[in-house]
Tab-separated table of C-alpha atoms in Angstrom:
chain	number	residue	atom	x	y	z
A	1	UNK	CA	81.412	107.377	93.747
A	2	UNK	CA	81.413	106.771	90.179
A	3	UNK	CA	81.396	103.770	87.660
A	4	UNK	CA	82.165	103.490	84.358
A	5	UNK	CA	81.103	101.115	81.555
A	6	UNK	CA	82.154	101.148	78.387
A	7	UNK	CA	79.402	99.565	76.227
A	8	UNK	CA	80.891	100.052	72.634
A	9	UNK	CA	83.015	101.630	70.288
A	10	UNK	CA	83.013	102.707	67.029
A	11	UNK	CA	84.190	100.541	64.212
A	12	UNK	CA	84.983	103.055	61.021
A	13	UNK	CA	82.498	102.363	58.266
A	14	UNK	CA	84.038	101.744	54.762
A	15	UNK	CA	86.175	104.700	53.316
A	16	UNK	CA	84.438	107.509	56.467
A	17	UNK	CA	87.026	109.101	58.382
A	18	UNK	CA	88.224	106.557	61.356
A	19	UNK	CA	86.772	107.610	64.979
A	20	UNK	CA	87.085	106.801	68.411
A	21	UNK	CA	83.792	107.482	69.144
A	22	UNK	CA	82.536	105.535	72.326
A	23	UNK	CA	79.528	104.376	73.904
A	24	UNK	CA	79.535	104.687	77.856
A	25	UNK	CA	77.337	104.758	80.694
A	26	UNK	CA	78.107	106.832	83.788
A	27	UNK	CA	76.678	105.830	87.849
A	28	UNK	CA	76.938	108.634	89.777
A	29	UNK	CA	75.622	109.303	93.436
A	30	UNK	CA	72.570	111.295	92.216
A	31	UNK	CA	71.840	108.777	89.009
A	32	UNK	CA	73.269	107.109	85.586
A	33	UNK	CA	74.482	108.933	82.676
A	34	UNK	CA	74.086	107.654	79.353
A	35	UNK	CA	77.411	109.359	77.045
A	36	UNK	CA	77.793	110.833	75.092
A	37	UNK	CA	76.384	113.798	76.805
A	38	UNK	CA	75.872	117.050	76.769
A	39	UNK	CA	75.632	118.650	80.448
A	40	UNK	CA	73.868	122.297	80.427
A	41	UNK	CA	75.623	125.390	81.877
A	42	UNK	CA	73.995	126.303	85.578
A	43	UNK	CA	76.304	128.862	86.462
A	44	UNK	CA	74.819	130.566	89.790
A	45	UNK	CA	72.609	127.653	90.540
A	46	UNK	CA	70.047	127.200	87.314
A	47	UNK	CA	70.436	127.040	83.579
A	48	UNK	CA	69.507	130.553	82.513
A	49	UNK	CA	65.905	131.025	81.969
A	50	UNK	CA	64.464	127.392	82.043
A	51	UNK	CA	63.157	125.652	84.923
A	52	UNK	CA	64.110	122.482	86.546
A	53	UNK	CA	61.343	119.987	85.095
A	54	UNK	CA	61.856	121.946	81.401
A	55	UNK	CA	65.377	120.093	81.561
A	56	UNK	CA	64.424	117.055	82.484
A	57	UNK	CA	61.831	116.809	79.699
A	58	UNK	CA	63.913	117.772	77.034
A	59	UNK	CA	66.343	115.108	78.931
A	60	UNK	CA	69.506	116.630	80.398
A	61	UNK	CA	70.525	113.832	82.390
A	62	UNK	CA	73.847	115.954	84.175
A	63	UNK	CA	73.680	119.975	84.423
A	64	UNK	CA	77.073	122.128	85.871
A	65	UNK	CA	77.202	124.591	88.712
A	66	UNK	CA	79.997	126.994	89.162
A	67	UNK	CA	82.367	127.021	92.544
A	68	UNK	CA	83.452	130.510	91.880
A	69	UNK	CA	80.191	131.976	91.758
A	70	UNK	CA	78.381	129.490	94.364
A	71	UNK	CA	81.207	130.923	96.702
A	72	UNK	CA	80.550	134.403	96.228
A	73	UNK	CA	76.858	134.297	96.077
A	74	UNK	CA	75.047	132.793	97.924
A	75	UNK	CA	78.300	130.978	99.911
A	76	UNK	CA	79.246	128.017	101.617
A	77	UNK	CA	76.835	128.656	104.723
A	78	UNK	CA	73.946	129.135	102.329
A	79	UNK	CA	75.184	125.904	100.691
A	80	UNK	CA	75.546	124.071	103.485
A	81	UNK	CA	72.651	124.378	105.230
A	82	UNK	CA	70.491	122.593	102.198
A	83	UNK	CA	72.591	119.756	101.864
A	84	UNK	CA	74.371	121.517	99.102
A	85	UNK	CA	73.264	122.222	95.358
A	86	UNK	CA	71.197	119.937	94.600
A	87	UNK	CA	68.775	120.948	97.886
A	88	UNK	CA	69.519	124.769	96.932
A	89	UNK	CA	68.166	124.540	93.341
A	90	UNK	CA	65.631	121.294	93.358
A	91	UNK	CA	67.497	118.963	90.915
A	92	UNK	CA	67.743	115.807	91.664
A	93	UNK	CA	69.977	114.265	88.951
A	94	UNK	CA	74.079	114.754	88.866
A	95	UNK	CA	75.348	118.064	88.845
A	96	UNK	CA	79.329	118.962	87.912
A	97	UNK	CA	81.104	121.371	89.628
A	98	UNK	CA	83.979	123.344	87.565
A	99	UNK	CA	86.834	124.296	90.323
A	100	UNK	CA	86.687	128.219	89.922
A	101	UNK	CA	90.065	128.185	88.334
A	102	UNK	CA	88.790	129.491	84.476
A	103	UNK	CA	86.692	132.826	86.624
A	104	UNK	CA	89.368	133.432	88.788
A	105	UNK	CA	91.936	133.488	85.552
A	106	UNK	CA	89.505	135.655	83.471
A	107	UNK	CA	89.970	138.389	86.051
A	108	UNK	CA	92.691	139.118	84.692
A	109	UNK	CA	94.737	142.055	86.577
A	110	UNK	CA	91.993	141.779	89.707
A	111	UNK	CA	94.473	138.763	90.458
A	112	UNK	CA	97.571	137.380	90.981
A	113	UNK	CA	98.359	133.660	90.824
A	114	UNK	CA	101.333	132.213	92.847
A	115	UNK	CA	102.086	128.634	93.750
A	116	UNK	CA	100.133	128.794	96.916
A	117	UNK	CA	96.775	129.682	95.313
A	118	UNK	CA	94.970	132.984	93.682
A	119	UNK	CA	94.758	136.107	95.358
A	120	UNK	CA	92.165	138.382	93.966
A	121	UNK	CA	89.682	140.897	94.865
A	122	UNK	CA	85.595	139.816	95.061
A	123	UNK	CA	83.608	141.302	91.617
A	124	UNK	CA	80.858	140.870	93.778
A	125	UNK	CA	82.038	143.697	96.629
A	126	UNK	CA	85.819	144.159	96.440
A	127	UNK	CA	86.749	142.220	99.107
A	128	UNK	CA	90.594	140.085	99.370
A	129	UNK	CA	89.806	136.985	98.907
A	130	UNK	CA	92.026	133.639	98.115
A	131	UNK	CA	91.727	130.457	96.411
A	132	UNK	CA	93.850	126.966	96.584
A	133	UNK	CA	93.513	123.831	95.411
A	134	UNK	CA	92.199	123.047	98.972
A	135	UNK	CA	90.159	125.985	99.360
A	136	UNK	CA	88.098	124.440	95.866
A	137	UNK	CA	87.840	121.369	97.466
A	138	UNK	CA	86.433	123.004	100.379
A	139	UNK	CA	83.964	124.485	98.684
A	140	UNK	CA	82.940	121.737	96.413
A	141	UNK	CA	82.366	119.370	99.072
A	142	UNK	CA	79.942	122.209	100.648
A	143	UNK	CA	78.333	122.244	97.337
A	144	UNK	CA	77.803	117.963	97.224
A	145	UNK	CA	78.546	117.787	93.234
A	146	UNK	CA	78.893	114.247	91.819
A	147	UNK	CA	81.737	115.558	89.772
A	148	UNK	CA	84.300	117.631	91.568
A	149	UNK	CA	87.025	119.370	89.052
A	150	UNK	CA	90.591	120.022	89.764
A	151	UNK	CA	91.907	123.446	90.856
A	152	UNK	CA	93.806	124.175	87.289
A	153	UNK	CA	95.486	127.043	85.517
A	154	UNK	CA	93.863	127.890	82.331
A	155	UNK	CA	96.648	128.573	80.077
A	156	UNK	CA	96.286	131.492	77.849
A	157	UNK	CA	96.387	131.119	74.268
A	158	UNK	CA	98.349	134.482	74.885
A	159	UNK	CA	100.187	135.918	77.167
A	160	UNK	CA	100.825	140.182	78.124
A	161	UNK	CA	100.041	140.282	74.200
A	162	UNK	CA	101.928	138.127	72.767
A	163	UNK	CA	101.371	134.031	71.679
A	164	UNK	CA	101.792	131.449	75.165
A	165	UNK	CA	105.349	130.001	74.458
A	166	UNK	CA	106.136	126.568	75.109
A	167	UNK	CA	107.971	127.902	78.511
A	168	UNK	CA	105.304	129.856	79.510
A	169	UNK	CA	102.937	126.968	78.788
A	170	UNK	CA	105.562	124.615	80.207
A	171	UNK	CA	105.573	126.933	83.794
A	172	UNK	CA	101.571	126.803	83.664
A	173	UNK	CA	101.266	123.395	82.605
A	174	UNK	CA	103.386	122.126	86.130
A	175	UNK	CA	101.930	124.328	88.681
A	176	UNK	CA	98.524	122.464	87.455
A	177	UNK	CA	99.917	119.506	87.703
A	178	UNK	CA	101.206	120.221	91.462
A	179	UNK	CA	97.749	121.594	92.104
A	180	UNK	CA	96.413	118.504	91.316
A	181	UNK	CA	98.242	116.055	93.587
A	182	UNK	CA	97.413	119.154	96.231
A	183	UNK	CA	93.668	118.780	95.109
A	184	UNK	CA	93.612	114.942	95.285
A	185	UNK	CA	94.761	114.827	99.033
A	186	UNK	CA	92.247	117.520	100.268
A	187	UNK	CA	89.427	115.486	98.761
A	188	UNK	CA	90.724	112.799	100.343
A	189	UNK	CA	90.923	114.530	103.873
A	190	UNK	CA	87.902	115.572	103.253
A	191	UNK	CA	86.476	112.174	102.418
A	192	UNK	CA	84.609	113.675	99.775
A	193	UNK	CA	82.044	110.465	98.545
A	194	UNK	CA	81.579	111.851	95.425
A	195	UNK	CA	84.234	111.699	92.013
A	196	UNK	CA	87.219	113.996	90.823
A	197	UNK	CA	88.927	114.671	87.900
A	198	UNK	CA	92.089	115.765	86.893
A	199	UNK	CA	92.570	118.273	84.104
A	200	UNK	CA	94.781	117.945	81.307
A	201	UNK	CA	96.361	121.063	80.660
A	202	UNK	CA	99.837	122.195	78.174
A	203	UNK	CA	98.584	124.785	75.988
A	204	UNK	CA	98.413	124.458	71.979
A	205	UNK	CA	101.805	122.315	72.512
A	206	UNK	CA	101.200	118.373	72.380
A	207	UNK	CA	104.466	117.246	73.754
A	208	UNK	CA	103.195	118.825	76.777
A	209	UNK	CA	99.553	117.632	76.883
A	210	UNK	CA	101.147	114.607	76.882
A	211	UNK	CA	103.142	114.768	79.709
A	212	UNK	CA	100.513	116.331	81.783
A	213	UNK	CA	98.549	113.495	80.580
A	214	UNK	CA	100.648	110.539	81.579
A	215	UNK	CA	101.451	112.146	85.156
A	216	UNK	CA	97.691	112.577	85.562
A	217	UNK	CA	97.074	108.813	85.159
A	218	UNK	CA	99.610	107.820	87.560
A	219	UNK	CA	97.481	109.805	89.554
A	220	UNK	CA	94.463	107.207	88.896
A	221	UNK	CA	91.538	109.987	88.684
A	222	UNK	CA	88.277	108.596	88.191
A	223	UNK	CA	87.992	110.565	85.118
A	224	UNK	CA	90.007	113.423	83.086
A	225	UNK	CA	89.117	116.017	81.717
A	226	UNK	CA	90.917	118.582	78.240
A	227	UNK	CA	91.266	121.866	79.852
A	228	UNK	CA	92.450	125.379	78.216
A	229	UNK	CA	90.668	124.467	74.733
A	230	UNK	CA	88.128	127.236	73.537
A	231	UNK	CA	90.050	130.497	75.390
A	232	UNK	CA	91.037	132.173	72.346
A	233	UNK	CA	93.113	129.766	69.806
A	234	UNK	CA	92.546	129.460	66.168
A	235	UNK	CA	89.906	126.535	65.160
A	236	UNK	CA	92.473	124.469	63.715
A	237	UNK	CA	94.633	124.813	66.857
A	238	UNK	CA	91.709	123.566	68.674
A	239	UNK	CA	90.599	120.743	66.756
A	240	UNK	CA	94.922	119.481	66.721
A	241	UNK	CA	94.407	119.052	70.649
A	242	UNK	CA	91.054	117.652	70.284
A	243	UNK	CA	92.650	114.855	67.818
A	244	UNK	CA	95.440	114.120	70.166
A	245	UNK	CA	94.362	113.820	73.502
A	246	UNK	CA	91.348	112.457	74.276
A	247	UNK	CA	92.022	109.373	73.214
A	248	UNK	CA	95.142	109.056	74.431
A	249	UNK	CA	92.955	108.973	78.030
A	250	UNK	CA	92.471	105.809	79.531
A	251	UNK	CA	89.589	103.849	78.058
A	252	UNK	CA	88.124	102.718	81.103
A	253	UNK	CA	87.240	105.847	82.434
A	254	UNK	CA	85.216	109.420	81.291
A	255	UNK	CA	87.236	111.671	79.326
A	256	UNK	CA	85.330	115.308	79.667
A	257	UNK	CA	86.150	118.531	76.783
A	258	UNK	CA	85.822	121.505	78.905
A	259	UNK	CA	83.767	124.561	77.909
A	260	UNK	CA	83.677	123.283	73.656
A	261	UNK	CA	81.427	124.093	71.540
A	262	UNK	CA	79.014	124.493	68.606
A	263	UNK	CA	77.282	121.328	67.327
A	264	UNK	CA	80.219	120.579	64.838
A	265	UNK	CA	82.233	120.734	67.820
A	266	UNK	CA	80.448	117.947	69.610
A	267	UNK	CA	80.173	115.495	66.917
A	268	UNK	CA	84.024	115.868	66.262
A	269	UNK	CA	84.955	115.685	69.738
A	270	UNK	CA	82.545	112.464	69.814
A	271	UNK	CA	84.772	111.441	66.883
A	272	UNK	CA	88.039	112.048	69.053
A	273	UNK	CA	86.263	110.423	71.824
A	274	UNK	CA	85.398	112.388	74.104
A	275	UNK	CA	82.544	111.761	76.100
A	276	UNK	CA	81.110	114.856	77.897
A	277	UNK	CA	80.905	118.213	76.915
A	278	UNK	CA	80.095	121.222	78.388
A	279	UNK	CA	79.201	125.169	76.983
A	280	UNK	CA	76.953	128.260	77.305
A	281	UNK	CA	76.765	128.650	73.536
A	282	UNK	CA	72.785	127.010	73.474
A	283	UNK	CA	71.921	129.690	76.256
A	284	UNK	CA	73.744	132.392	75.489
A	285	UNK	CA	73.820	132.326	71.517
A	286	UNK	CA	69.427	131.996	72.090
A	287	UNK	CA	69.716	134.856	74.535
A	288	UNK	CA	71.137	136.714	71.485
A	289	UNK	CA	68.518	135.684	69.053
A	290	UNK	CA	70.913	132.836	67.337
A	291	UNK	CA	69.461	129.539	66.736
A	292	UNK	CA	70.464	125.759	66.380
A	293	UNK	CA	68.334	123.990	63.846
A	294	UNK	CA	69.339	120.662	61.764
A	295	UNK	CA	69.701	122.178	58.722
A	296	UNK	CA	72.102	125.385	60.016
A	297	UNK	CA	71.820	128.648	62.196
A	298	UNK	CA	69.687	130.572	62.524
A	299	UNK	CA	69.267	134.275	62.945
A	300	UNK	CA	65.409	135.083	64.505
A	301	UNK	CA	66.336	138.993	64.584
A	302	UNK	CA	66.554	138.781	60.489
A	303	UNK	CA	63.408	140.355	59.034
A	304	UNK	CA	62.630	137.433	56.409
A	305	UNK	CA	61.631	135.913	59.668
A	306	UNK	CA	58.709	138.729	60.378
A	307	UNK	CA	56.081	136.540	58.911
A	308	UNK	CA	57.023	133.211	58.987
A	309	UNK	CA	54.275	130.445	60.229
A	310	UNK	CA	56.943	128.095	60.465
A	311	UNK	CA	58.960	126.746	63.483
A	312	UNK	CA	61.789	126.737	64.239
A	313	UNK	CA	62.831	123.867	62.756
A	314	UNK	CA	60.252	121.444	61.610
A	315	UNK	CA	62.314	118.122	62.831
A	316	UNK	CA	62.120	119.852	66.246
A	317	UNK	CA	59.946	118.284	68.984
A	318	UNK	CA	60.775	120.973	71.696
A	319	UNK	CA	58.194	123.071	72.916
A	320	UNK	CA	59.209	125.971	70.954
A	321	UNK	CA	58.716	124.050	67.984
A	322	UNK	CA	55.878	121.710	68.472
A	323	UNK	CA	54.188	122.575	71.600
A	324	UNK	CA	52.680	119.839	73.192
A	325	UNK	CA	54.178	116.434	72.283
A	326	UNK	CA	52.492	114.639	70.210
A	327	UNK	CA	52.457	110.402	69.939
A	328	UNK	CA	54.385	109.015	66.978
A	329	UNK	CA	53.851	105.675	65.418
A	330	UNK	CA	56.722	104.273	67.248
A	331	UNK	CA	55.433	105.073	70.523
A	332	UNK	CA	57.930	108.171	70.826
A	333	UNK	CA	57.184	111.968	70.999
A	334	UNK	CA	57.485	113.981	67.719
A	335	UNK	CA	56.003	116.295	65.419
A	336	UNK	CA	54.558	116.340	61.947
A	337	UNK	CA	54.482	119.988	60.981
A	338	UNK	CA	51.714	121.644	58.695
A	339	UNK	CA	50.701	125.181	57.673
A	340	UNK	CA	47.289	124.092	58.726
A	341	UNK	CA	47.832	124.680	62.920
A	342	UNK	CA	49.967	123.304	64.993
A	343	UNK	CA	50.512	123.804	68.906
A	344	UNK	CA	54.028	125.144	68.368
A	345	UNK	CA	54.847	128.863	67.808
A	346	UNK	CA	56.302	130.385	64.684
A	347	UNK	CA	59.488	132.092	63.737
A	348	UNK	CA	57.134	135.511	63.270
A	349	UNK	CA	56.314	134.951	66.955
A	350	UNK	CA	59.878	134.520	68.241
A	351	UNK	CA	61.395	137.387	66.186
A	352	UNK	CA	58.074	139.534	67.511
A	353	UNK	CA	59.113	138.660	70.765
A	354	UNK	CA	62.634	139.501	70.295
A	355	UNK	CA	61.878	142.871	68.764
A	356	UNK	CA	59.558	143.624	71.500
A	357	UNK	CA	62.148	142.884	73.925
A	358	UNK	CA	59.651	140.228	75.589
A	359	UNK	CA	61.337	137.887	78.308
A	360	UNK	CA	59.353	134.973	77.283
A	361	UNK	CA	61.395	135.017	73.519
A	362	UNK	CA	64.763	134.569	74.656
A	363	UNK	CA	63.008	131.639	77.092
A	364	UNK	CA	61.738	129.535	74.241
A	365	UNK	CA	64.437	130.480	72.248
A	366	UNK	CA	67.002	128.715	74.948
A	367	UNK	CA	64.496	125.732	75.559
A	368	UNK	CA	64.627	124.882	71.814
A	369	UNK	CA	68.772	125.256	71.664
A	370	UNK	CA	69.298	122.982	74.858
A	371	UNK	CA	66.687	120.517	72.864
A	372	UNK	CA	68.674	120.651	70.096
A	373	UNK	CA	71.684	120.049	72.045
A	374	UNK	CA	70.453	117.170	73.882
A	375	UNK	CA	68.987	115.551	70.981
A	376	UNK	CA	71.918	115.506	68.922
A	377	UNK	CA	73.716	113.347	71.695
A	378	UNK	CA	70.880	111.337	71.689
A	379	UNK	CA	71.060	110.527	67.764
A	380	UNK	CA	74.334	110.267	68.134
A	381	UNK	CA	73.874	107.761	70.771
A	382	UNK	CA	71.505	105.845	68.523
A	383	UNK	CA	74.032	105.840	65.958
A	384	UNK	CA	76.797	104.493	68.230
A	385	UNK	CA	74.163	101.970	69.170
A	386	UNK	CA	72.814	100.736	66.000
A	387	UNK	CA	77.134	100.587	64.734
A	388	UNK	CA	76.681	103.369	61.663
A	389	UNK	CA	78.459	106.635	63.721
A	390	UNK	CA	80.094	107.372	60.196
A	391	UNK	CA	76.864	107.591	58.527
A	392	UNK	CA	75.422	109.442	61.000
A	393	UNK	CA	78.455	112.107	60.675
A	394	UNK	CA	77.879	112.348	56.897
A	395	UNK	CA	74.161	113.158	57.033
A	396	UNK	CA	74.816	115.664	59.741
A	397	UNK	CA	77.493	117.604	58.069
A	398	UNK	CA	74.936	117.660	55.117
A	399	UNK	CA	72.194	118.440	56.588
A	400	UNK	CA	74.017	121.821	58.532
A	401	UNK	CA	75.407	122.690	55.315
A	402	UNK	CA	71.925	122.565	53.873
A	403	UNK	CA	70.743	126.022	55.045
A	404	UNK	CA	67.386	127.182	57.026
């Protein structure tokens, strides 16, 4: 089940680069949406490091689980016999399901892909395993997702060492698009109740986005998704597929940017209209001692850090930053930071606890980059709401430029 509503879109403010950036709302079977969104990275059943009611407070609203992994650990009978993820890991909003398609590829010469499906041995214990379009479907009924993905190939920005050619890309691009009629009847067999998407797929090569495009909305998917972005190309190559085919998607439903990207990323993609997003870079860049902060990265390892008594970022109402929340004037939580005490913890603190190897650094560390994450769709909500995206775009790009 899914509905969409399209609530507004952008109308380009005075000279600002023109956007179609879009205001939405999503019903799903486990709750409502509000997009833009960002949807945290759950890969083997929790977002690394933070728990359950830590997400909902800094408001994730839809978090992603990963087939491949799900299937090899714990598997389907686990699955199964708590009703599926949500049961398994205690979250009771939507979750999206990724088809298993991008691991399987990244195994590179473990496996061998033919029209029938993926052959490949288990990283897990060696054993021969296969998966088809039907055997992902399988699974990610087991697993109850409110968004089921496609079985895909993720073309390669290269190929056996040398740059995907438009053949190559051509060859990949079809199979997909078999694979996705093949997926389309299983979850139908299956009477799946819950949505999937199709994946639009072609490479670096727009003619052929395109046409995987327009046979995927003959195919009347409840929602598409931009596949095979963010696996190796140049940022300009990127950003040329993020201008041409999102909105080229039909208006009336979700259009989803697999796997992208840094904050930049998601407030041009918001621009191109896209309107979910998905990446590990908040967990695993804070897992490496690399921040997100309004005002640019930042690096907690550095030693200028070593006696800091500020936070993170003083605009930040995480609980990294500011602790407890604190009531606002307009009735929402925030923070007004002082040298005087505060119930936050320093950057001295965090790069202590990174030095020191403590587990509870690289914990705060991803709580405040998820924040950050989720409260820049939020703003950028706002903005969408209140009609001044533009403006909103212009301050941001200042204020990252600006430095920490």
């Amino acid at each position: 089940m899914l509905k969409f509503d399209l609530l507004k879109t952008d109308a380009p403010e005075g000279d600002y680069l023109g956007s179609h950036a879009r205001r939405g709302r999503l019903t799903l079977n486990h709750g409502v949406v509000e997009t833009p969104i960002f949807m945290p990275v759950g890969t083997y059943g929790t977002v690394k490091g933070v728990a359950p009611s830590s997400l909902e407070d800094m408001g994730a609203q839809i978090i992603l689980g990963n087939t491949f992994h799900l299937w090899m650990r714990p598997g389907q009978e686990v699955m199964k016999s708590f009703g599926g993820l949500h049961g398994f890991e205690q979250w009771n909003k939507p979750i999206l399901t990724d088809s298993g398609g991008f691991q399987v590829w990244s195994l590179g010469a473990m496996r061998k892909i033919t029209e029938d499906g993926v052959t490949f041995a288990s990283p897990v214990n060696g054993d021969k395993l296969f998966m088809s379009p039907e055997v992902s479907m399988q699974i990610q009924t087991g697993l109850n997702s409110d968004i089921v993905m496609q079985l895909d190939e993720c073309t390669p920005y290269e190929t056996n060492g040398h740059l995907t050619t438009e053949a190559e890309a051509r060859k990949s691009m079809e199979m997909s698009r078999r694979w996705a009629v093949r997926s389309k009847d299983e979850f139908a067999r299956l009477e799946n109740p819950n949505a999937l998407f199709g994946i639009v797929q072609g490479g670096m090569f727009e003619h052929l986005r395109q046409e995987s495009l327009e046979v995927l909305v003959e195919m009347d998917f409840p929602g598409y998704a931009i596949g095979g972005v963010s696996v190796g190309e140049p940022k300009a190559e990127m950003l040329q597929i993020m201008a041409h085919t999102p909105h080229r998607l039909p208006a009336h439903k979700p259009r989803y940017l697999m796997g992208v990207g840094t904050p930049e990323d998601l407030v041009q993609g918001v621009a191109d209209g896209v309107d979910m997003f998905d990446c590990v870079m908040p967990t695993r860049n804070a897992r490496n001692g690399t921040l997100f902060t309004r005002y640019g990265d930042l690096k907690i390892r550095n030693a200028r850090h070593k006696t800091d008594h500020q936070p993170l970022d003083t605009t930040c109402t995480c609980y990294a930053c500011a602790g407890r929340p604190v009531d606002t004037p307009a009735g929402r939580t925030g923070v007004s930071w002082d040298a005087g005490g505060r119930d936050g913890f320093s950057r001295a603190y965090l790069h202590h606890l990174d030095r020191c190897g403590e587990m509870l650094g690289p914990m705060l560390a991803t709580i405040h980059n998820l924040h950050y994450y989720l409260n820049l769709m939020r703003e950028v909500r706002e903005a969408l709401d209140a009609g001044r995206f533009g403006a909103f775009r212009a301050q941001f790009k200042a204020d990252r430029a600006r430095g920490v």
